[in-house]
XYZ file of C-alpha atoms in Angstrom:
391
model
C 104.148 76.505 15.434
C 101.384 78.816 13.842
C 99.733 81.734 15.112
C 96.287 81.802 15.852
C 93.780 82.070 12.484
C 91.752 85.103 11.834
C 88.516 83.112 10.614
C 85.947 84.518 8.142
C 82.439 83.456 8.837
C 81.704 80.086 8.237
C 79.347 80.769 4.992
C 81.970 83.046 3.394
C 84.833 80.158 4.323
C 82.518 77.568 2.552
C 81.979 79.816 -0.267
C 85.699 80.423 -1.147
C 86.492 76.877 -0.332
C 83.743 75.419 -2.694
C 85.251 77.946 -5.523
C 88.890 76.810 -4.682
C 88.302 73.035 -3.995
C 84.961 71.921 -4.787
C 84.097 68.786 -2.860
C 83.079 66.418 -5.868
C 83.015 63.048 -4.397
C 79.052 62.598 -4.316
C 78.909 64.038 -8.314
C 81.496 62.604 -10.476
C 82.670 59.527 -11.093
C 86.681 60.384 -11.413
C 87.319 63.111 -8.769
C 90.613 64.947 -8.702
C 90.299 67.479 -5.990
C 88.161 68.204 -2.923
C 88.452 69.374 0.313
C 88.338 66.646 2.733
C 88.222 68.287 6.423
C 87.200 72.256 6.175
C 87.675 74.525 9.003
C 85.000 75.065 11.277
C 82.916 72.259 10.614
C 82.070 69.086 12.664
C 83.196 70.500 15.737
C 86.517 71.780 14.775
C 88.020 74.852 14.635
C 90.806 73.975 12.140
C 91.921 70.915 11.095
C 95.929 70.434 10.386
C 98.898 67.762 10.205
C 97.450 65.251 7.011
C 99.029 61.743 7.004
C 97.370 59.333 4.256
C 98.393 55.708 3.756
C 96.569 52.704 1.514
C 95.953 49.820 3.024
C 96.866 46.247 1.650
C 92.835 45.824 0.658
C 93.343 48.982 -1.003
C 91.857 51.353 1.600
C 92.775 54.865 1.875
C 93.177 56.089 5.260
C 93.318 59.945 5.552
C 94.422 61.220 9.325
C 94.483 64.663 10.334
C 94.598 66.601 14.016
C 91.198 68.013 14.802
C 91.807 71.429 16.879
C 88.922 72.261 18.749
C 89.134 76.016 20.169
C 92.342 77.354 18.034
C 94.985 77.050 15.787
C 97.940 76.296 17.993
C 100.142 73.269 18.220
C 98.558 72.704 22.059
C 95.268 72.964 23.629
C 92.359 70.619 22.688
C 93.357 68.659 19.873
C 92.063 64.976 18.819
C 93.143 62.537 15.966
C 90.766 61.725 13.542
C 90.475 59.717 10.236
C 88.773 59.393 7.176
C 88.023 55.915 5.247
C 87.765 55.557 1.398
C 87.202 52.229 -0.005
C 86.664 52.967 -3.886
C 89.828 55.106 -4.194
C 89.195 58.458 -3.017
C 85.756 58.983 -4.756
C 83.666 58.769 -1.580
C 84.598 59.363 1.761
C 83.395 57.874 5.302
C 82.376 60.311 8.316
C 85.505 61.276 9.935
C 86.240 59.293 13.118
C 87.682 60.074 16.590
C 90.378 57.739 17.017
C 92.024 59.669 20.145
C 90.177 62.097 22.600
C 91.886 62.590 25.747
C 89.655 65.434 27.432
C 91.373 68.921 26.427
C 94.766 67.242 26.120
C 96.933 67.569 22.988
C 96.734 64.311 21.346
C 98.787 64.964 18.021
C 101.086 64.156 15.000
C 99.386 61.019 13.595
C 102.158 58.875 11.735
C 101.221 55.836 10.206
C 102.454 52.724 8.712
C 101.168 50.012 7.101
C 102.431 46.410 7.854
C 102.512 44.854 4.643
C 103.343 41.426 6.042
C 100.127 41.239 8.736
C 97.928 43.936 7.132
C 98.386 46.103 10.600
C 98.201 49.516 10.462
C 100.274 51.126 13.439
C 99.430 54.727 14.207
C 102.026 56.634 16.042
C 101.142 59.670 17.918
C 102.516 62.271 20.319
C 100.866 63.887 23.774
C 100.950 66.439 26.427
C 98.679 68.064 28.773
C 96.480 70.705 26.912
C 97.641 73.966 28.940
C 101.734 73.075 27.911
C 102.840 74.896 25.369
C 105.569 74.203 22.837
C 108.007 76.416 24.134
C 107.500 75.695 27.359
C 107.944 71.959 26.929
C 111.314 72.993 25.077
C 112.496 74.985 27.898
C 111.594 72.522 30.489
C 108.892 74.866 31.974
C 105.856 72.780 31.428
C 104.090 70.846 34.166
C 104.702 67.668 31.949
C 106.130 66.977 28.551
C 105.560 65.461 25.046
C 104.914 61.561 25.632
C 105.067 59.146 22.564
C 102.232 56.647 22.063
C 100.834 54.186 19.571
C 97.319 52.127 18.640
C 97.237 49.397 15.980
C 94.170 48.475 13.811
C 93.918 45.213 12.624
C 90.720 45.585 10.574
C 91.400 47.871 8.022
C 91.568 51.173 9.955
C 87.507 50.599 11.230
C 88.695 50.231 14.787
C 91.492 51.406 16.802
C 92.169 50.243 20.565
C 92.976 52.493 23.209
C 96.463 54.024 22.518
C 99.608 52.440 24.186
C 102.288 54.614 25.849
C 106.172 53.547 24.257
C 107.817 56.671 25.420
C 110.162 54.383 27.654
C 111.637 53.031 24.669
C 111.315 55.930 22.024
C 112.545 59.181 23.919
C 115.359 59.971 25.811
C 114.235 61.359 29.389
C 116.722 64.737 28.674
C 114.681 65.521 25.429
C 111.797 67.888 25.557
C 109.451 68.225 22.223
C 108.811 65.514 20.368
C 107.088 64.708 17.138
C 106.189 61.725 15.188
C 106.475 62.390 11.623
C 104.379 64.327 10.794
C 103.387 62.002 7.726
C 103.768 58.349 7.419
C 106.734 55.671 8.024
C 107.792 52.988 5.699
C 108.696 49.334 5.707
C 111.697 48.474 4.595
C 111.724 46.232 1.637
C 115.175 44.875 0.756
C 118.349 44.239 2.726
C 119.433 42.853 6.028
C 116.647 44.862 8.170
C 113.667 43.647 5.533
C 110.110 44.219 7.207
C 111.614 46.680 9.962
C 109.115 49.328 10.359
C 110.300 52.569 10.981
C 108.955 55.682 12.067
C 110.773 59.473 11.262
C 110.921 61.825 14.418
C 111.933 64.747 15.648
C 113.173 66.169 19.398
C 114.630 69.229 21.171
C 117.744 68.434 23.101
C 119.629 70.603 25.469
C 122.470 71.876 23.867
C 123.388 75.664 23.727
C 126.130 75.632 21.212
C 123.484 74.834 18.645
C 121.100 77.821 18.831
C 120.363 78.873 15.412
C 119.582 82.830 14.699
C 115.975 81.965 13.873
C 113.556 79.156 14.236
C 113.691 76.214 17.287
C 116.519 75.987 19.235
C 118.163 72.669 19.433
C 115.990 70.680 17.258
C 116.848 67.352 15.682
C 115.304 64.696 13.863
C 115.554 60.933 14.428
C 114.130 57.347 13.719
C 112.368 54.967 15.849
C 111.918 51.169 14.728
C 109.943 48.208 15.177
C 111.460 44.732 14.116
C 108.153 42.498 15.454
C 105.699 43.872 13.464
C 104.825 46.922 15.720
C 104.477 44.972 19.211
C 107.566 47.012 20.631
C 109.737 49.869 19.216
C 113.042 51.038 19.585
C 114.857 54.672 19.281
C 117.181 54.645 16.320
C 119.802 57.186 15.572
C 119.624 60.784 15.633
C 120.484 63.603 12.881
C 121.829 67.144 14.213
C 122.316 69.905 14.241
C 119.505 72.500 13.071
C 117.019 69.570 11.798
C 113.386 69.270 12.398
C 110.021 67.627 10.983
C 110.978 64.573 8.513
C 110.048 62.057 6.274
C 112.103 58.971 4.902
C 112.265 57.024 1.514
C 114.123 53.326 0.785
C 116.967 54.004 -1.519
C 116.771 51.414 -4.447
C 119.975 49.700 -3.662
C 118.876 46.303 -2.810
C 120.737 47.051 0.700
C 117.701 48.593 2.343
C 119.499 51.973 2.689
C 117.550 55.135 3.836
C 117.114 58.355 3.367
C 115.736 60.753 5.566
C 114.552 63.879 3.669
C 114.364 66.896 6.773
C 113.029 70.496 7.465
C 116.098 72.317 8.080
C 116.835 75.676 10.356
C 120.248 76.429 8.279
C 118.361 79.259 6.841
C 119.176 78.092 3.543
C 115.370 77.994 2.167
C 116.092 74.274 1.082
C 115.138 70.618 2.447
C 118.251 68.834 3.850
C 119.155 64.928 3.900
C 121.004 61.968 5.651
C 121.272 58.584 5.021
C 121.132 55.378 6.778
C 123.042 52.008 6.249
C 121.898 49.793 8.985
C 118.090 50.803 9.063
C 117.638 53.500 10.828
C 119.822 53.104 13.683
C 122.883 55.658 12.856
C 122.706 58.492 10.134
C 124.764 60.372 8.353
C 125.638 64.373 8.665
C 123.052 66.369 7.201
C 123.488 68.132 3.967
C 121.441 70.591 1.967
C 119.484 70.026 -1.151
C 119.552 73.114 -3.201
C 116.606 72.045 -5.654
C 114.416 71.379 -3.024
C 113.200 74.791 -2.181
C 111.356 75.273 1.214
C 109.840 78.121 3.536
C 110.901 76.107 6.581
C 108.023 73.800 6.365
C 107.265 69.523 6.746
C 107.113 67.749 3.372
C 106.266 64.794 1.954
C 108.736 62.093 0.008
C 107.582 58.443 -1.035
C 108.535 55.932 -3.535
C 106.708 55.848 -6.925
C 108.516 52.891 -8.518
C 111.512 50.506 -7.847
C 114.113 49.541 -11.064
C 112.331 46.090 -11.594
C 111.909 44.523 -15.034
C 111.491 47.322 -17.660
C 110.441 50.147 -14.635
C 112.453 53.075 -13.819
C 113.483 53.975 -10.414
C 110.996 56.853 -9.210
C 111.004 58.694 -6.071
C 107.819 61.715 -5.114
C 108.704 64.539 -3.512
C 105.845 67.193 -2.061
C 106.040 70.783 -0.470
C 105.540 74.221 -0.808
C 108.067 75.331 -2.997
C 108.623 78.524 -2.083
C 110.193 81.388 0.426
C 106.852 81.441 1.716
C 104.093 78.438 2.552
C 102.271 78.695 -0.772
C 102.852 77.167 -4.218
C 102.197 73.025 -3.285
C 104.509 71.565 -5.687
C 105.167 67.955 -6.696
C 108.473 66.814 -8.339
C 109.718 63.420 -9.670
C 113.334 62.017 -9.153
C 114.685 59.113 -11.624
C 118.034 58.735 -9.802
C 117.169 58.565 -5.999
C 116.675 62.234 -5.538
C 120.000 63.542 -7.120
C 118.041 65.491 -9.777
C 114.496 66.478 -10.149
C 113.694 66.973 -13.515
C 109.696 66.794 -13.258
C 107.971 69.799 -11.352
C 104.486 70.326 -11.240
C 102.633 72.738 -9.162
C 99.041 71.314 -7.770
C 98.016 74.532 -6.131
C 99.928 78.160 -6.338
C 97.939 79.914 -3.067
C 98.761 79.159 0.785
C 99.842 76.213 1.551
C 101.822 74.168 3.957
C 101.703 70.541 5.605
C 101.320 67.412 2.816
C 101.523 63.209 2.683
C 101.481 61.319 -0.732
C 100.248 57.699 -0.892
C 99.789 55.176 -3.789
C 96.846 52.911 -5.150
C 97.431 49.804 -6.639
C 96.840 50.995 -10.046
C 99.601 53.570 -9.644
C 97.610 56.593 -8.754
C 99.116 59.333 -6.386
C 97.037 60.587 -4.001
C 97.991 63.616 -2.310
C 96.818 65.317 1.262
C 97.576 68.401 1.946
C 96.765 71.907 3.709
C 95.656 74.788 1.276
C 93.313 77.457 1.565
C 92.585 80.912 -0.378
C 93.988 83.438 2.879
C 96.008 81.061 4.701
C 97.002 77.511 4.511
C 95.165 76.068 7.228
C 91.383 76.457 5.754
C 91.439 73.032 4.579
C 93.164 70.020 4.095
C 92.699 68.860 0.326
C 92.435 65.493 -1.388
C 94.077 65.559 -5.063
C 94.674 62.358 -7.161
C 96.816 62.319 -10.079
C 97.439 60.228 -13.061
C 101.062 59.138 -13.062
C 101.095 58.879 -16.583
C 100.133 62.455 -17.026
C 102.850 63.783 -14.405
C 105.834 61.370 -15.158
C 105.479 62.342 -18.907
C 106.715 65.557 -18.787
C 110.149 64.158 -18.419
């Protein structure tokens, strides 16, 4: 979805990034910010599409796309991961989870099954020379397909991905993306234990083509009731919706809230509700408080309203008319208002993801740079007390 990046020399780039995002994992006891993936290093021209989860053992897994030859959404793209077993102080070397020659392995969207401990990694695939526009228009040689790999050893090894397209994508759809970001496991209600992955797709409907942005796009969900062994297609949300993330509402019924990238050109996010675990969704509505430049965003639950704890939901995105000003917000009323606002990085920034550690530390993974948002993927730790005491 982005044009080719104009790169400066590797030496100049690293110098700029060291100033903006110093890598301090090996030099300080409590690092707060570091450049985890740096474009032009370790064999990849660029790194995009961050996703981060915490395993049941407390390990942080940071995923992304490694783009070999260009910054476009198609081409030679691999799925990568780095692991941290010490709360983000140090990280492993990057590991290739999926490399299919010069084809596109993209959109990592993990979800942790807190019952079994398995990490399900949902992904998409297409031929490397099939471009997004051609896939949408059905002019490509092939199409986007949906895949899964499951790790049962805390993210150390990943089996060969399995194609699950037949049960998760309608034949008439074109483009398809899992996430970007993470899925969730429902904690309450009739569908407790269900794994739900937010996705988006393109469809044929000449009546809903927006004046700008991608034509005929919608958000949807896929889900598993058997710990990731099989997956089913949930409900769709149209028109003009796209990349999305979801959170469970604290009503005890397992109600889901989908937060979406919108092409209504209102410079804000949209949202939809599901009362049946993602099988059906309400019509999308604007969320004016959540300003966006038409971009991906992240939303997670920080706290449930149990005992003396308040309900708290966190939201992270580039809060601007352009892809810049990476900002985190907190809501204490299930997303109705967002009284806590803090800018993490004022410069160019784009896609993001969040996860929590057992001690309540907020861990953010987001795209940022000096000249454009796609120079690095940054890892940043936030102490909840410092953020949430701003209320």
